[in-house]
Coordinates of C-alpha atoms in Angstrom, one line a residue:
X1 CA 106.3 15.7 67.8
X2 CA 105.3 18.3 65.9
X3 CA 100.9 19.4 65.4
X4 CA 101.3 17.7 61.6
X5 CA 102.7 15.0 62.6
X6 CA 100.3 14.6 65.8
X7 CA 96.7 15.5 64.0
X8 CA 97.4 14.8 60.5
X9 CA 96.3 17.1 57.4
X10 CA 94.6 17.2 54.8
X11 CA 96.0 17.7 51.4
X12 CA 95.0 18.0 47.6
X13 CA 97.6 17.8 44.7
X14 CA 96.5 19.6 41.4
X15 CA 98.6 17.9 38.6
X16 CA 99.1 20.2 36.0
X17 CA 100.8 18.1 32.9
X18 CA 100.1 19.5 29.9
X19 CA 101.9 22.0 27.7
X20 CA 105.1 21.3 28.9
X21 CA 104.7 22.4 32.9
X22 CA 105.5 18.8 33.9
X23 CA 105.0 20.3 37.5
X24 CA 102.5 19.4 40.2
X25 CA 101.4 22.0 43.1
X26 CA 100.9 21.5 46.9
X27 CA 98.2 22.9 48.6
X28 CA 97.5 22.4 52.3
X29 CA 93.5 23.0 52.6
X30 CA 92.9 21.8 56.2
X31 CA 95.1 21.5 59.5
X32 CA 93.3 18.7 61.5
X33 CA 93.0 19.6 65.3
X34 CA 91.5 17.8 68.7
X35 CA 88.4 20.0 68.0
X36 CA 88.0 19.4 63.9
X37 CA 89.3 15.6 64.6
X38 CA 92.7 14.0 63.7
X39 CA 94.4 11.3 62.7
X40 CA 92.3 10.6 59.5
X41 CA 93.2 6.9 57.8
X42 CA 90.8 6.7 55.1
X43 CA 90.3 8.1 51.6
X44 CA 88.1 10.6 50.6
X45 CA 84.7 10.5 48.7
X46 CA 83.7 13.6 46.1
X47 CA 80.1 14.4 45.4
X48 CA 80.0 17.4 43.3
X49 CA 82.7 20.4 45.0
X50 CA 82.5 19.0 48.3
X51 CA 84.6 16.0 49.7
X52 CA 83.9 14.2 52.4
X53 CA 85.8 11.4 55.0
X54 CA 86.5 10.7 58.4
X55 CA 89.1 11.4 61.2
X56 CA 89.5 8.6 64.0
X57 CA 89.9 10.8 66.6
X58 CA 89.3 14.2 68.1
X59 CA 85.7 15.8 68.2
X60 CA 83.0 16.4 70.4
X61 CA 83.7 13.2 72.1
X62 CA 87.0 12.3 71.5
X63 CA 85.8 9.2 69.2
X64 CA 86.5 10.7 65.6
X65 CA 84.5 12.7 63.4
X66 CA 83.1 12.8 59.9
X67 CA 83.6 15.6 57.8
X68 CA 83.1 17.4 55.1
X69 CA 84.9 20.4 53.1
X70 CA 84.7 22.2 49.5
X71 CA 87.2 21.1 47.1
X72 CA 88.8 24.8 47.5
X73 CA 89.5 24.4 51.2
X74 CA 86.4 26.6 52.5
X75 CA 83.3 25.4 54.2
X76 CA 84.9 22.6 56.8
X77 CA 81.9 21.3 58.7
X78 CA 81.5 18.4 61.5
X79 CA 78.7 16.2 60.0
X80 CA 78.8 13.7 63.1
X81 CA 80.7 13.0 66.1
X82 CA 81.5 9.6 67.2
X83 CA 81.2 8.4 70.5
X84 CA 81.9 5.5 72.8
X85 CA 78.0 4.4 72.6
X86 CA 77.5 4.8 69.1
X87 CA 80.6 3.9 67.4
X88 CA 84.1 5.6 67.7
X89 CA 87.6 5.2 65.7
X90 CA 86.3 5.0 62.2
X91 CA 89.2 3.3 59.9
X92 CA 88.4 3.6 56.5
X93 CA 86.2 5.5 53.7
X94 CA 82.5 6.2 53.4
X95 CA 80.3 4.6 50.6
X96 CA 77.7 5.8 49.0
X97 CA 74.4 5.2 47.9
X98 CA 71.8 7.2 47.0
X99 CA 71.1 10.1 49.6
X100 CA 73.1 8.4 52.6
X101 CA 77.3 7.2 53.1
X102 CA 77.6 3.9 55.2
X103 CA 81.0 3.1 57.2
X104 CA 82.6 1.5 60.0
X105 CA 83.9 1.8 63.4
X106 CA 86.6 0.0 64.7
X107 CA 85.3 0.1 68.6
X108 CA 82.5 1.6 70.6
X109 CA 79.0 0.4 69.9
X110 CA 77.3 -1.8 72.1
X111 CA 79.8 -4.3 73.1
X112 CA 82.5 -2.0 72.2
X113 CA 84.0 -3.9 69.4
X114 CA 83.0 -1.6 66.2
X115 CA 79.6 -1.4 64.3
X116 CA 78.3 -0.7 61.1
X117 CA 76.3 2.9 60.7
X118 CA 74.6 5.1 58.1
X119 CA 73.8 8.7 57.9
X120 CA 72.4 10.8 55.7
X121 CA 75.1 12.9 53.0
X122 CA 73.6 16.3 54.7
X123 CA 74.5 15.0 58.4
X124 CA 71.5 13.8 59.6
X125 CA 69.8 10.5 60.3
X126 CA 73.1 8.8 62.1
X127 CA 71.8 4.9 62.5
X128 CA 74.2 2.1 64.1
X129 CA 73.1 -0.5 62.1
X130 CA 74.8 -3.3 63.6
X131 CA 77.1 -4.0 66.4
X132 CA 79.8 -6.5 66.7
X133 CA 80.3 -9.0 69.6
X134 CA 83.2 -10.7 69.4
X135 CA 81.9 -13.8 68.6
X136 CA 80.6 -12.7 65.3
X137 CA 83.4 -10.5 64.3
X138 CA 85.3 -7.3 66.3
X139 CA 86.7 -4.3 65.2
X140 CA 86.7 -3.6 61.6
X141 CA 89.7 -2.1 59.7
X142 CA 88.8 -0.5 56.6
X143 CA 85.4 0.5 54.6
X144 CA 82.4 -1.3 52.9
X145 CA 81.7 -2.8 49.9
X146 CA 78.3 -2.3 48.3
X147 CA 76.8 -5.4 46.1
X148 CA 73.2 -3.6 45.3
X149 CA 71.7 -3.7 49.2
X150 CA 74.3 -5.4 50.8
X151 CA 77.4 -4.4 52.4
X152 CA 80.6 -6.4 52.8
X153 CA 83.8 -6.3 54.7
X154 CA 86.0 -7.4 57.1
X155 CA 86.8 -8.1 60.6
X156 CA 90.4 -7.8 62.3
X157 CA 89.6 -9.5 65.2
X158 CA 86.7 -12.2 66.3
X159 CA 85.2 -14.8 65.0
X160 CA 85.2 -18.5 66.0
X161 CA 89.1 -18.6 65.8
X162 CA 89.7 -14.7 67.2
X163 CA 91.6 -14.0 63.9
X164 CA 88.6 -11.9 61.9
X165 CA 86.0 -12.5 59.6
X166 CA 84.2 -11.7 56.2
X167 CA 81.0 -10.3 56.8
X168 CA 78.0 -9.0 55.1
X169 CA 75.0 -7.0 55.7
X170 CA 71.8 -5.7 54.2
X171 CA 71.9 -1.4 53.8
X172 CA 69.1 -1.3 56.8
X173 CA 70.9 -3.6 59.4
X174 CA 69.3 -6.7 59.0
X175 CA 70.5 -10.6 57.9
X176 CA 73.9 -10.4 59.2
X177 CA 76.3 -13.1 57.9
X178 CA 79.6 -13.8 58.8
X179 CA 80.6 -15.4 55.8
X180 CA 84.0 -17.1 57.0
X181 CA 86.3 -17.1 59.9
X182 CA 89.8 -16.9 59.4
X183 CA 91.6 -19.4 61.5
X184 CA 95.2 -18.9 60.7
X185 CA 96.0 -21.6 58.3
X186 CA 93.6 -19.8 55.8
X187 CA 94.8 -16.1 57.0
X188 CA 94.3 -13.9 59.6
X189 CA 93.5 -10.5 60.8
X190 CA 92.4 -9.4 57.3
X191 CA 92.7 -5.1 56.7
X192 CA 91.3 -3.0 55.0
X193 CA 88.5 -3.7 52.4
X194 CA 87.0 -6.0 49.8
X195 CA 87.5 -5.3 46.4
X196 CA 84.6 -6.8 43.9
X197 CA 85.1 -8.0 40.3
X198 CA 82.3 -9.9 38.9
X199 CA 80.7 -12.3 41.8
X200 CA 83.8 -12.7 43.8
X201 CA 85.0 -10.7 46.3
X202 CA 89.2 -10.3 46.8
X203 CA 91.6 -9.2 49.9
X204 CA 94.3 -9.7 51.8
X205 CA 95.1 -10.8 55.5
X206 CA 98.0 -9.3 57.5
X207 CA 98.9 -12.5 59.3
X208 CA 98.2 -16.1 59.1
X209 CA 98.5 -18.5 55.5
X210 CA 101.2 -21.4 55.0
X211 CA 103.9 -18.8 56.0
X212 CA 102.4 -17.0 59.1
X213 CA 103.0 -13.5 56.5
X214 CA 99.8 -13.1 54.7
X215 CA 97.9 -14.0 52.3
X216 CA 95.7 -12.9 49.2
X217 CA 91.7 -14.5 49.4
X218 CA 88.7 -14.5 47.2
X219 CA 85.0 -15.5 47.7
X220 CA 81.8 -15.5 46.5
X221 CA 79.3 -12.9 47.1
X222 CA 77.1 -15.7 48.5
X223 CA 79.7 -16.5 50.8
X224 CA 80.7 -20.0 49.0
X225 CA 83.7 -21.1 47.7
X226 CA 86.6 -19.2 49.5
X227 CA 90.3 -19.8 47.8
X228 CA 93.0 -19.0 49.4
X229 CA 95.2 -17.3 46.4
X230 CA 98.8 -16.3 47.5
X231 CA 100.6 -17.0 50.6
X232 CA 103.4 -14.4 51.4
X233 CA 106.6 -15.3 52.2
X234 CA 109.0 -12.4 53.1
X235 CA 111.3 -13.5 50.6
X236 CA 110.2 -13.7 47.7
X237 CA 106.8 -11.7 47.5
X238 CA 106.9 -9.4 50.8
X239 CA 105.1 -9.9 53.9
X240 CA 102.1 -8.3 55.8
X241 CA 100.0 -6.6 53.6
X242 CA 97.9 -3.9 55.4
X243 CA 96.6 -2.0 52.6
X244 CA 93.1 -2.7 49.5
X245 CA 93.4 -4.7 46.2
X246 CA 93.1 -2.8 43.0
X247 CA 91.7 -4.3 39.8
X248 CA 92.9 -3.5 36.5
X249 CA 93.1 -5.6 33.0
X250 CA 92.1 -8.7 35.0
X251 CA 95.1 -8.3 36.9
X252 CA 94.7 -7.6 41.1
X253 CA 97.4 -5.0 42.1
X254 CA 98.7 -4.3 45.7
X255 CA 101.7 -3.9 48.3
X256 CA 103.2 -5.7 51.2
X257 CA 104.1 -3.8 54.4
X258 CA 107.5 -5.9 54.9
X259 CA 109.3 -8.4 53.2
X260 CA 110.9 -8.6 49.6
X261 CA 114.3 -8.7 48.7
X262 CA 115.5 -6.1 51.0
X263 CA 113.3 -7.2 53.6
X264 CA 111.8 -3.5 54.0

C-alpha cells in the first residue's frame, strides 16, 4: 500500500470555467504523514486564507490532530493533538462560532467512547465538554450542528437499545439531552451529521428501519416529534447510507452506500 493511500492527502481543485477553458487544475498542497496526522474524514472549514480540519490519526499521540494550512499550501500547523484522555479519532468537520470551532471524537475521553470538545480558532483553550458513557450515547460519527447555543448530533453506538442516539448540548458542556434512542425498528447506527431546515432536524441511519437497510429521520429541535421518513430497501432506493443530507429548493438530497438497481 502505497504513503497516499496509507495517510491520505490533502487536495484543492481550482475550477477555472469561464472563457472557454472548460478545464479544472489539480494541486496537491499537503502530504499527510504519522507526524502531521493521517487519515483525514471530514470536510474542511475556511476562515479568511486559512483552512482548517482534522486527521483521525497520527500526531503527537497517535489519536489525530487538528490542523490548519493557508489556502496556497504554506503555513501547515498542528493546532491540537488528540489523545486517549482527552478525546482521540475525530470523524467529521469543525463548526464554528464566534472565536472557537467545536467537534467530536469518536473514542478516548473519559469512558473511552468519544466526547464533545471546543478550542479556540488560534489553538488554544482545548475544553472536553462532555463525555460519552455508553449508556447515554458512544462514539460519534460525523460533526455538530449549531442551533444558536446548542449543539446537535449523533451517536453510532449506545443508548438504551446500543444502536445510537440523537443528542444535544449547550456550547459550554452543560444540559445534555439525548433526544432519542434508536432501537432498530426506527433505525440504527445513525452517521454522520444533522442537517437543519427550519425547526426540524434531518439524517439518516446506516442500519435498522422496516428493511434492516436504513432509513431517512427528522425531529424537532426540542427533541419531539421524531418521523421516521424513508426506509431503504436495496432495491429500489439503495441501502446503507453513510454519508449528510443536503437541503436544496425544499428538497433533501443524498446517497446510499449499496443497493439500487445494480446493487452497487
Amino acid at each position: 500500500m502505497d504513503s497516499m493511500k496509507k495517510y491520505g492527502f490533502l487536495l484543492i481543485c481550482f475550477f477555472y470555467l469561464g472563457l472557454g477553458l472548460g478545464r479544472a487544475q489539480f494541486r496537491n498542497l499537503l502530504d499527510f504523514n504519522p507526524v502531521k496526522g493521517y487519515n483525514p474524514y471530514g470536510s474542511l472549514t475556511l476562515i479568511g486564507n486559512v483552512l482548517y480540519g482534522m486527521a483521525n490519526n497520527g500526531g503527537a499521540y497517535g489519536g489525530g490532530v487538528i490542523f490548519s494550512i493557508n489556502t496556497n499550501g504554506s503555513g501547515y500547523r498542528i493546532l491540537y493533538n488528540f489523545n486517549s484522555t482527552t478525546g482521540k479519532e475525530p470523524w467529521g468537520d469543525l463548526t464554528i462560532s464566534g472565536g472557537k470551532f467545536y467537534g467530536t471524537t469518536y473514542t478516548g475521553g473519559t469512558n473511552d467512547s468519544g466526547c464533545v470538545f471546543s478550542i479556540d480558532t488560534n489553538g488554544s483553550g482545548y475544553r472536553d465538554l462532555f463525555n460519552f458513557t455508553g449508556p447515554n450515547g458512544a462514539n460519534p460519527p460525523g460533526s455538530l450542528t449549531l442551533v444558536r447555543n446548542r449543539l446537535y448530533g449523533l451517536t453510532t453506538f449506545g443508548g438504551i437499545y446500543h444502536s445510537g442516539c440523537i443528542f444535544s448540548v449547550d456550547t459550554d458542556g452543560s444540559n445534555y439531552k439525548d433526544m432519542l434512542d434508536f432501537n432498530g425498528l426506527n433505525g440504527g447506527q445513525p452517521r454522520r451529521s444533522l442537517a437543519l431546515v427550519g425547526s426540524r432536524l434531518y439524517g439518516m441511519t446506516y442500519l435498522g428501519g422496516i428493511n434492516s437497510w436504513g432509513t431517512i429521520f427528522s425531529i424537532d429541535t426540542n427533541g419531539t416529534g421524531f418521523k421516521d421518513i424513508l426506509n431503504f430497501d436495496r432495491v429500489t432506493n439503495g441501502a446503507e447510507p453513510k454519508g449528510n443530507l443536503t437541503y436544496y429548493g425544499n428538497l433533501l438530497y443524498g446517497m446510499a452506500s449499496d443497493g439500487g438497481v445494480y446493487n452497487l
